[in-house]
mmCIF file of C-alpha atoms and ligand atoms in Angstrom:
data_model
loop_
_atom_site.group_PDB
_atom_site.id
_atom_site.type_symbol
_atom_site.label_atom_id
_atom_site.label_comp_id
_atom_site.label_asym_id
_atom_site.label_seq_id
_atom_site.Cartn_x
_atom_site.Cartn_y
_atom_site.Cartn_z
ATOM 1 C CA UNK A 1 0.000 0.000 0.000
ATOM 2 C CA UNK A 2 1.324 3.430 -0.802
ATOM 3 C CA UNK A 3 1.501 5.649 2.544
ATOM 4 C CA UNK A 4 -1.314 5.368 5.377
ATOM 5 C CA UNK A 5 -4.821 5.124 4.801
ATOM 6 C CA UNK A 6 -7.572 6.383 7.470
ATOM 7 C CA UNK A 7 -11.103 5.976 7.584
ATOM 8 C CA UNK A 8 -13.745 8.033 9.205
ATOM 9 C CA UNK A 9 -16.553 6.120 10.576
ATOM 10 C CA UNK A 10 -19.324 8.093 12.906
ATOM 11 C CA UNK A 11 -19.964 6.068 16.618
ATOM 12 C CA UNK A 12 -23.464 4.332 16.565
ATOM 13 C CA UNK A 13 -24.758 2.329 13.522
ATOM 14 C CA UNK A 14 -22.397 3.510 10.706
ATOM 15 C CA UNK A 15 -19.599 1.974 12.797
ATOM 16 C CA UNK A 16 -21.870 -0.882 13.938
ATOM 17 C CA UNK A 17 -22.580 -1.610 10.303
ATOM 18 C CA UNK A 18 -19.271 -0.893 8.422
ATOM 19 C CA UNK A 19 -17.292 -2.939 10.898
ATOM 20 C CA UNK A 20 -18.367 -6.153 9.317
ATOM 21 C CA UNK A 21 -17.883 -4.431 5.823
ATOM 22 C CA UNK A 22 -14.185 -3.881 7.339
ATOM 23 C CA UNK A 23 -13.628 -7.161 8.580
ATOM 24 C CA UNK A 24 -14.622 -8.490 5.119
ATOM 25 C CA UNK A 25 -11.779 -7.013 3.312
ATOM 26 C CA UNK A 26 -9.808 -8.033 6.063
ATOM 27 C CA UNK A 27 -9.547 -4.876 8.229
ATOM 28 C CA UNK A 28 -10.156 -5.500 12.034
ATOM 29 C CA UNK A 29 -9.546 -2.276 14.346
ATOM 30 C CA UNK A 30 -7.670 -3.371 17.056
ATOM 31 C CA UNK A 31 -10.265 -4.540 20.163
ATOM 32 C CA UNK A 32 -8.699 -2.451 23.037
ATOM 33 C CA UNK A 33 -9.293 0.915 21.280
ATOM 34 C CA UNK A 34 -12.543 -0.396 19.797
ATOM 35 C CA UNK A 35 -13.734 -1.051 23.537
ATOM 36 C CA UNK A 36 -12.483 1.918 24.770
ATOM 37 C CA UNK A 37 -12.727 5.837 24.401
ATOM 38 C CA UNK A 38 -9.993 6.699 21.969
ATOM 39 C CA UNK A 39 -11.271 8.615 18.438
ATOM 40 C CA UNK A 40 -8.432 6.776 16.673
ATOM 41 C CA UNK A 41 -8.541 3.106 16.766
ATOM 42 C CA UNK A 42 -5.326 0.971 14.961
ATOM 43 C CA UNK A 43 -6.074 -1.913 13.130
ATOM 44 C CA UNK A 44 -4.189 -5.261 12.356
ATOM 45 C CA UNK A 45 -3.157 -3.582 8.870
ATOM 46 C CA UNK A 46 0.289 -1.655 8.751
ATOM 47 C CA UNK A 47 -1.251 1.682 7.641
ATOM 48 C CA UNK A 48 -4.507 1.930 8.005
ATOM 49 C CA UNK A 49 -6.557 3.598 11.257
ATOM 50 C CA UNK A 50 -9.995 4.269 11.377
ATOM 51 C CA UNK A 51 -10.598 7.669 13.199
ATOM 52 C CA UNK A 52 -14.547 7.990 14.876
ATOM 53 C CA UNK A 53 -16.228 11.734 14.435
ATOM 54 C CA UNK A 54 -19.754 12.933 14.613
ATOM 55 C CA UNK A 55 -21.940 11.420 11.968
ATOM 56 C CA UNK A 56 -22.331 14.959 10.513
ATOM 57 C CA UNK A 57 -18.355 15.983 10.275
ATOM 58 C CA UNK A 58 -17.364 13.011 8.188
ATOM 59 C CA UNK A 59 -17.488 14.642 4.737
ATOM 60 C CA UNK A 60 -15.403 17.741 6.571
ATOM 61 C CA UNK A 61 -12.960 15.162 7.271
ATOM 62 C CA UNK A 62 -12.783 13.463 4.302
ATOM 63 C CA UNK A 63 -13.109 16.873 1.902
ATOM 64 C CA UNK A 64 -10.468 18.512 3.671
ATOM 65 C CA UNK A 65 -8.144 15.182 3.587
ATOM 66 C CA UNK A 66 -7.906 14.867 7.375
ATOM 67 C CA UNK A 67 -9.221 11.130 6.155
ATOM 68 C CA UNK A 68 -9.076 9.856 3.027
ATOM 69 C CA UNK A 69 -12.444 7.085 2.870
ATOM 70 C CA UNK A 70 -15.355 7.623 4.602
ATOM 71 C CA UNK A 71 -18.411 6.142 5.296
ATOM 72 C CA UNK A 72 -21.600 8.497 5.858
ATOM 73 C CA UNK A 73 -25.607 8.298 5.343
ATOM 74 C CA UNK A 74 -26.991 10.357 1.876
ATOM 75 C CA UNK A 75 -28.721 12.324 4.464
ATOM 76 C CA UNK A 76 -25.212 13.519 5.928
ATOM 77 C CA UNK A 77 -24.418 14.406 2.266
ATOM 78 C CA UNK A 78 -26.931 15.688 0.949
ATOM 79 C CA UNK A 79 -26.977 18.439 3.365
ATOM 80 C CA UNK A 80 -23.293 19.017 2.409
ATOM 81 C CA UNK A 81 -23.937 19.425 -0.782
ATOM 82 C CA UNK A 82 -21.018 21.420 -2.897
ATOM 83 C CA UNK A 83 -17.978 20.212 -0.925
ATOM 84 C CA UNK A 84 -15.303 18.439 -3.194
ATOM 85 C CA UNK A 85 -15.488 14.158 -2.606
ATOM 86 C CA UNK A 86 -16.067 11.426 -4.664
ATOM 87 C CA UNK A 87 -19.061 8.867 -3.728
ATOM 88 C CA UNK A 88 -17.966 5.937 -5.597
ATOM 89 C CA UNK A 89 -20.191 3.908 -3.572
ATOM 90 C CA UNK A 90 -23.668 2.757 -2.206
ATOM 91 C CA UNK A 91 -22.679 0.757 0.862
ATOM 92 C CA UNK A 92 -26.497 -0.469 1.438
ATOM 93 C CA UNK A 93 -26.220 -0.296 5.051
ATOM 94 C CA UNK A 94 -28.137 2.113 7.414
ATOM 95 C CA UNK A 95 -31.115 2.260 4.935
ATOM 96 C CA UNK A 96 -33.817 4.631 6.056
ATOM 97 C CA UNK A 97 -36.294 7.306 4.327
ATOM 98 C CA UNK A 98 -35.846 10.961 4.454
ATOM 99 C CA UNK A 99 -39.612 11.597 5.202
ATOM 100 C CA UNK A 100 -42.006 14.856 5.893
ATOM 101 C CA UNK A 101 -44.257 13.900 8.852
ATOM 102 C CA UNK A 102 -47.210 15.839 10.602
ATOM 103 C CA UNK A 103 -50.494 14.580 11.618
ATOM 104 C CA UNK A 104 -52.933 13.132 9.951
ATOM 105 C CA UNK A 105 -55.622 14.197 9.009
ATOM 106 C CA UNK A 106 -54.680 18.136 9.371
ATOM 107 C CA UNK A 107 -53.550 19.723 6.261
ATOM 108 C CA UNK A 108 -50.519 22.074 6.316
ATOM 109 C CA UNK A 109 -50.921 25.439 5.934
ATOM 110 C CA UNK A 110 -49.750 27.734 2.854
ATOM 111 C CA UNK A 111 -46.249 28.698 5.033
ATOM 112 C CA UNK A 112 -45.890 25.886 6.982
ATOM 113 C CA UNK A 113 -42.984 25.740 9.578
ATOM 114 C CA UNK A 114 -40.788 23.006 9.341
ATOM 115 C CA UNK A 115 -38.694 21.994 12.076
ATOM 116 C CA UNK A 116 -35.305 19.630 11.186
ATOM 117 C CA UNK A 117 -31.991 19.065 10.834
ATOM 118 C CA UNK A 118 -31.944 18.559 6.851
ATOM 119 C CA UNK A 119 -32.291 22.429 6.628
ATOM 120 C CA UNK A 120 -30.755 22.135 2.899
ATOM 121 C CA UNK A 121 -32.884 19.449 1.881
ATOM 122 C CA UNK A 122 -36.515 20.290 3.838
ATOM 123 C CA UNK A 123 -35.728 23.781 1.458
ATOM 124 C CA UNK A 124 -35.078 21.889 -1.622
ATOM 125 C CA UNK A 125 -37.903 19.896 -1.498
ATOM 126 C CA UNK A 126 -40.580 23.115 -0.649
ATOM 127 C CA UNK A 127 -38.876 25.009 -3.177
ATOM 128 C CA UNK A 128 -38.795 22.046 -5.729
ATOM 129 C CA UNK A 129 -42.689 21.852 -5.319
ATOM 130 C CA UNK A 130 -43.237 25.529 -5.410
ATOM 131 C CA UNK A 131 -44.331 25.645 -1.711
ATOM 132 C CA UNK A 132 -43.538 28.538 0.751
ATOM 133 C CA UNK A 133 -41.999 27.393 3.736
ATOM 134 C CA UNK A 134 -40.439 28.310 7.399
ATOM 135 C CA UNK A 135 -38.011 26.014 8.404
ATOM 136 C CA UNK A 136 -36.837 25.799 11.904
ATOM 137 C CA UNK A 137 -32.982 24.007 12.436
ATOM 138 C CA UNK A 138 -33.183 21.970 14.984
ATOM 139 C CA UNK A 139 -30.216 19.183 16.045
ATOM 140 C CA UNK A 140 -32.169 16.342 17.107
ATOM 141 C CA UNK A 141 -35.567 14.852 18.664
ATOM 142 C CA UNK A 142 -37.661 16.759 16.054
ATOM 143 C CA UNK A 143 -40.689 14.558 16.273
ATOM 144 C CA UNK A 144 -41.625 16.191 19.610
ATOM 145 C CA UNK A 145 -41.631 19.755 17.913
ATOM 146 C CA UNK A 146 -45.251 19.305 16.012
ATOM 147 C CA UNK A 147 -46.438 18.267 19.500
ATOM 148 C CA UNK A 148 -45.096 21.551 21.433
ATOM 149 C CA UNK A 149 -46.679 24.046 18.425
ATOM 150 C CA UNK A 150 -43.351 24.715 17.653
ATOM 151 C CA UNK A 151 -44.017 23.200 14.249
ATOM 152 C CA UNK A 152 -46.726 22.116 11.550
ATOM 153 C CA UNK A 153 -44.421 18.975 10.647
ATOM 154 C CA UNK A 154 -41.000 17.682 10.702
ATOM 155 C CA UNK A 155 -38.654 16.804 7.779
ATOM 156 C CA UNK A 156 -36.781 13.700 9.878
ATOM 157 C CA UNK A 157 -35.098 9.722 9.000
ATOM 158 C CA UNK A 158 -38.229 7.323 9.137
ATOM 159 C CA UNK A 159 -36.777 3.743 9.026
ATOM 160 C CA UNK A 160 -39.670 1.451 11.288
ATOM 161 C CA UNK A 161 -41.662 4.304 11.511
ATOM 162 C CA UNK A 162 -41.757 3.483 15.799
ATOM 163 C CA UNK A 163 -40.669 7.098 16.784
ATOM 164 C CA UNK A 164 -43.143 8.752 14.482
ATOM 165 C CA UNK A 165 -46.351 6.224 16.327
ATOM 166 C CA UNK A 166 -44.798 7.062 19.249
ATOM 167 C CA UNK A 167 -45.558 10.623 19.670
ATOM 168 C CA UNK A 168 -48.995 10.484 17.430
ATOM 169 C CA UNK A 169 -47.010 11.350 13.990
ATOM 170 C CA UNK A 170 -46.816 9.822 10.257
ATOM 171 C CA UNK A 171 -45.441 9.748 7.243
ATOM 172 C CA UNK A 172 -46.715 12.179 4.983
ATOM 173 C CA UNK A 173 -44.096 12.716 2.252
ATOM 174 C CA UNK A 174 -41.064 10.513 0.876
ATOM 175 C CA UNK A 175 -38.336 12.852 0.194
ATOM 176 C CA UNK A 176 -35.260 10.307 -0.213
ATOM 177 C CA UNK A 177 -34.555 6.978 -0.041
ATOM 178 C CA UNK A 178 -30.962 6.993 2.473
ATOM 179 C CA UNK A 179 -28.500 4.975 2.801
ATOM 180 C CA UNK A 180 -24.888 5.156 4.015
ATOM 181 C CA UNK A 181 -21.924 5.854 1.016
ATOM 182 C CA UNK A 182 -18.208 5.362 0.940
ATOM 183 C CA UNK A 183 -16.926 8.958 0.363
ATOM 184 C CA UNK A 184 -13.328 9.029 -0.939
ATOM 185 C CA UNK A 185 -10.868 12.177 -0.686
ATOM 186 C CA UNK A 186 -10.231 13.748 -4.294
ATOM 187 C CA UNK A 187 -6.740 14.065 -3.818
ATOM 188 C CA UNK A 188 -6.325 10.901 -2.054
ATOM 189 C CA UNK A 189 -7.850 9.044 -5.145
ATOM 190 C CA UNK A 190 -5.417 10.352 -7.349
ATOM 191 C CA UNK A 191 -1.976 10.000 -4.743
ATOM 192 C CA UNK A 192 -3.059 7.635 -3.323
ATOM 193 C CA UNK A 193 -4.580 5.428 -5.824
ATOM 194 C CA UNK A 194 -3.592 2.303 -5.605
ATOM 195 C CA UNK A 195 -4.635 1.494 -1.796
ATOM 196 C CA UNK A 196 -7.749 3.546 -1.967
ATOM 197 C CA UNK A 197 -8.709 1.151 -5.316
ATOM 198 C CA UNK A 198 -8.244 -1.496 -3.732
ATOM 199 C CA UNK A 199 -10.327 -0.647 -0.715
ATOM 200 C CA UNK A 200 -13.442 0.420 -3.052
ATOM 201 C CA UNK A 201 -13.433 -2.626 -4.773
ATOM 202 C CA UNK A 202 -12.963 -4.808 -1.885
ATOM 203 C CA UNK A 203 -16.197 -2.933 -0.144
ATOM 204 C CA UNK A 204 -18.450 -3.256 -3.796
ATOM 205 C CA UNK A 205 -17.689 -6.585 -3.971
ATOM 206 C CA UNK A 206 -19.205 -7.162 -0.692
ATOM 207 C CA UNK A 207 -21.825 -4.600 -0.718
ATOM 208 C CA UNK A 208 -22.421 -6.892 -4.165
ATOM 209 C CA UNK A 209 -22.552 -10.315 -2.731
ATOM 210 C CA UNK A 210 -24.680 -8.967 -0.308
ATOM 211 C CA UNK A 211 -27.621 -8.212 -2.178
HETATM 212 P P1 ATP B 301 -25.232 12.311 16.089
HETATM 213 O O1 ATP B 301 -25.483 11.185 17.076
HETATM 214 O O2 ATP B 301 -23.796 12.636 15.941
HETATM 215 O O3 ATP B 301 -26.151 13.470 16.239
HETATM 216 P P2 ATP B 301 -26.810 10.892 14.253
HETATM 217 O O4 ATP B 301 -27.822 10.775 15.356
HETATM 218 O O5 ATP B 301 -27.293 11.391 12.926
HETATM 219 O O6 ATP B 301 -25.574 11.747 14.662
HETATM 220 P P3 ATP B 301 -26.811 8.117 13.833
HETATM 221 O O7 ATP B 301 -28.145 8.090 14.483
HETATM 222 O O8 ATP B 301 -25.798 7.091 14.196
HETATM 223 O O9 ATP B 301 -26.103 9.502 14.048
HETATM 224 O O10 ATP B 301 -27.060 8.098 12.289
HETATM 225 C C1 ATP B 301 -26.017 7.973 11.371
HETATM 226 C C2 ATP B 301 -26.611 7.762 10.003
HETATM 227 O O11 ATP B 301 -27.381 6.547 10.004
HETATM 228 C C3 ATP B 301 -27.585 8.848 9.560
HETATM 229 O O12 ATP B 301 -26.890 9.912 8.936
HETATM 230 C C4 ATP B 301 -28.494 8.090 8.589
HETATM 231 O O13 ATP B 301 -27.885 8.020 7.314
HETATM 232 C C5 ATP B 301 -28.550 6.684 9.210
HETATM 233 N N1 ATP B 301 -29.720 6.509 10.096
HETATM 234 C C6 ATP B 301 -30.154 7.344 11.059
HETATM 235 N N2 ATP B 301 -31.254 6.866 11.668
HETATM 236 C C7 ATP B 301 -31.516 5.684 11.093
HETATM 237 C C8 ATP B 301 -32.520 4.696 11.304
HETATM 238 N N3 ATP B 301 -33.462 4.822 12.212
HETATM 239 N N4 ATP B 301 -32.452 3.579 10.566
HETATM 240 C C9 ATP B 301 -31.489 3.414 9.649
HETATM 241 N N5 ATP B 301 -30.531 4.329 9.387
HETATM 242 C C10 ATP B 301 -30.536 5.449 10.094
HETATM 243 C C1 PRP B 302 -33.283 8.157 14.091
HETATM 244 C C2 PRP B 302 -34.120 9.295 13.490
HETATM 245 C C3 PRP B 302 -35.520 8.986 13.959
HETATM 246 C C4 PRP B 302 -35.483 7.473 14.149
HETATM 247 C C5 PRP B 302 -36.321 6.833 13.087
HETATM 248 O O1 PRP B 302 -33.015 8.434 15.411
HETATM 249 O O2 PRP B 302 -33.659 10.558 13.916
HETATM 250 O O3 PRP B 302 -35.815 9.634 15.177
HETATM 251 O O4 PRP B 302 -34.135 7.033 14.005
HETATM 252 O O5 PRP B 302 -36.273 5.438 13.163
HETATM 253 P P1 PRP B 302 -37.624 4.592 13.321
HETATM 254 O O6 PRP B 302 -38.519 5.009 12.200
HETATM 255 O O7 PRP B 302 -37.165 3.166 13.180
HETATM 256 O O8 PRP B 302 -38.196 4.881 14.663
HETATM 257 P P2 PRP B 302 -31.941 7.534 16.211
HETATM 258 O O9 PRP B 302 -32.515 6.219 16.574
HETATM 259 O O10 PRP B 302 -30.655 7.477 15.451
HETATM 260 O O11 PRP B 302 -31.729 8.397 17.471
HETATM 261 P P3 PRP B 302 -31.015 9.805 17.505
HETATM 262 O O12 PRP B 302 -32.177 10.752 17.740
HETATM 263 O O13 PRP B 302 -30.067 9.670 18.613
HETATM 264 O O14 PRP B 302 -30.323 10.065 16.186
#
């Protein structure tokens, strides 16, 4: 392999999910890190280290070559729309739906407000329709802002649709169909070719076998 290689992976299910990915092309991060608090964790090949960020910072990471792969949901990236990676690949993990969700039964008004984190994409979409719209950013639990009056309905990830039931919401509009991507560092594709290659098609012939 030319040089080192590192991976950003996000804590939770994108590291839950790729780590069998990993293992499959014969990448195991080394157990004592894994188990414990460090944000970079070795692994039994010379070289490579995976390094764990916030779901949302991996394409900062990887666009600015502070990693060169990295593995993050279309949700992640299509809020980061504009910054300079590759996405070479559709890992197939992590699959959930971007989804607008109110109440039934209660039609939105003309300017609804919108509370989410997808601020990019919850515009998009209104705009795309030709619908006015107030969005409100929130960072997280956005299903219990429709029940506060802080908004008419949420742009949020469905995936069992449990969370939504939960607090009296549904699904009212597919916006995307997620799922998480291997996102590679331009420059890194190009220096370090070779390596990074060999990485992409070790994880799509996996991601193939596994469909
Ligand atoms: P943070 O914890 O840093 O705020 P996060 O809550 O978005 O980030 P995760 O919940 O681990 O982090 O989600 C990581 C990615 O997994 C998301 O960007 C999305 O692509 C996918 N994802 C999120 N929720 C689900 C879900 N319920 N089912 C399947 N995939 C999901
Ligand atoms: C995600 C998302 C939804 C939920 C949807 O939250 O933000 O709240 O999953 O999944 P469901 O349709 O299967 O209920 P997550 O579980 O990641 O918790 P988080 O709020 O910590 O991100």
């Amino acid at each position: 392999m030319t040089g080192e290689i590192t991976i950003a992976l996000s804590k939770g299910r994108i590291l839950e999910q790729t780590l069998p990915l990993l293992a499959g092309i014969g990448i195991e991060p080394d157990p004592d890190d894994l188990s414990g608090r460090k944000l970079i964790l070795g692994t039994n090949r010379a070289g490579v280290k995976l390094v764990v960020v916030r779901a949302t910072d991996v394409p900062t990471y990887v666009s600015y070559g502070a990693a060169d792969l990295g593995v993050a949901g279309k949700d992640v990236l299509m809020e980061h729309q504009g910054e300079p990676l590759y996405e070479p690949l559709d890992l197939n993990i992590a699959r959930c739906k971007l989804m607008l969700a109110g109440y039934a039964h209660r039609p939105l008004p003309t300017r609804p407000r919108i509370a989410t984190k997808y601020v990019n994409s919850a515009r998009a979409y209104f705009a795309q329709r030709g619908s006015q719209v107030e969005i409100i950013k929130l960072y997280g639990s956005m299903e219990l802002a429709p029940i506060v009056g802080l908004a008419d309905a949420i742009v949020d990830l469905v995936d069992t649709g449990n969370t939504l039931r939960a607090n009296g919401l549904v699904p009212l509009e597919e916006i995307a169909e997620i799922s998480a991507r291997l996102v590679v560092n331009r420059a890194a594709m190009k220096l370090k070719h070779d390596a990074v290659t060999a990485l992409v098609d070790g994880f799509a012939d996996l991601v193939e076998l596994a469909r």
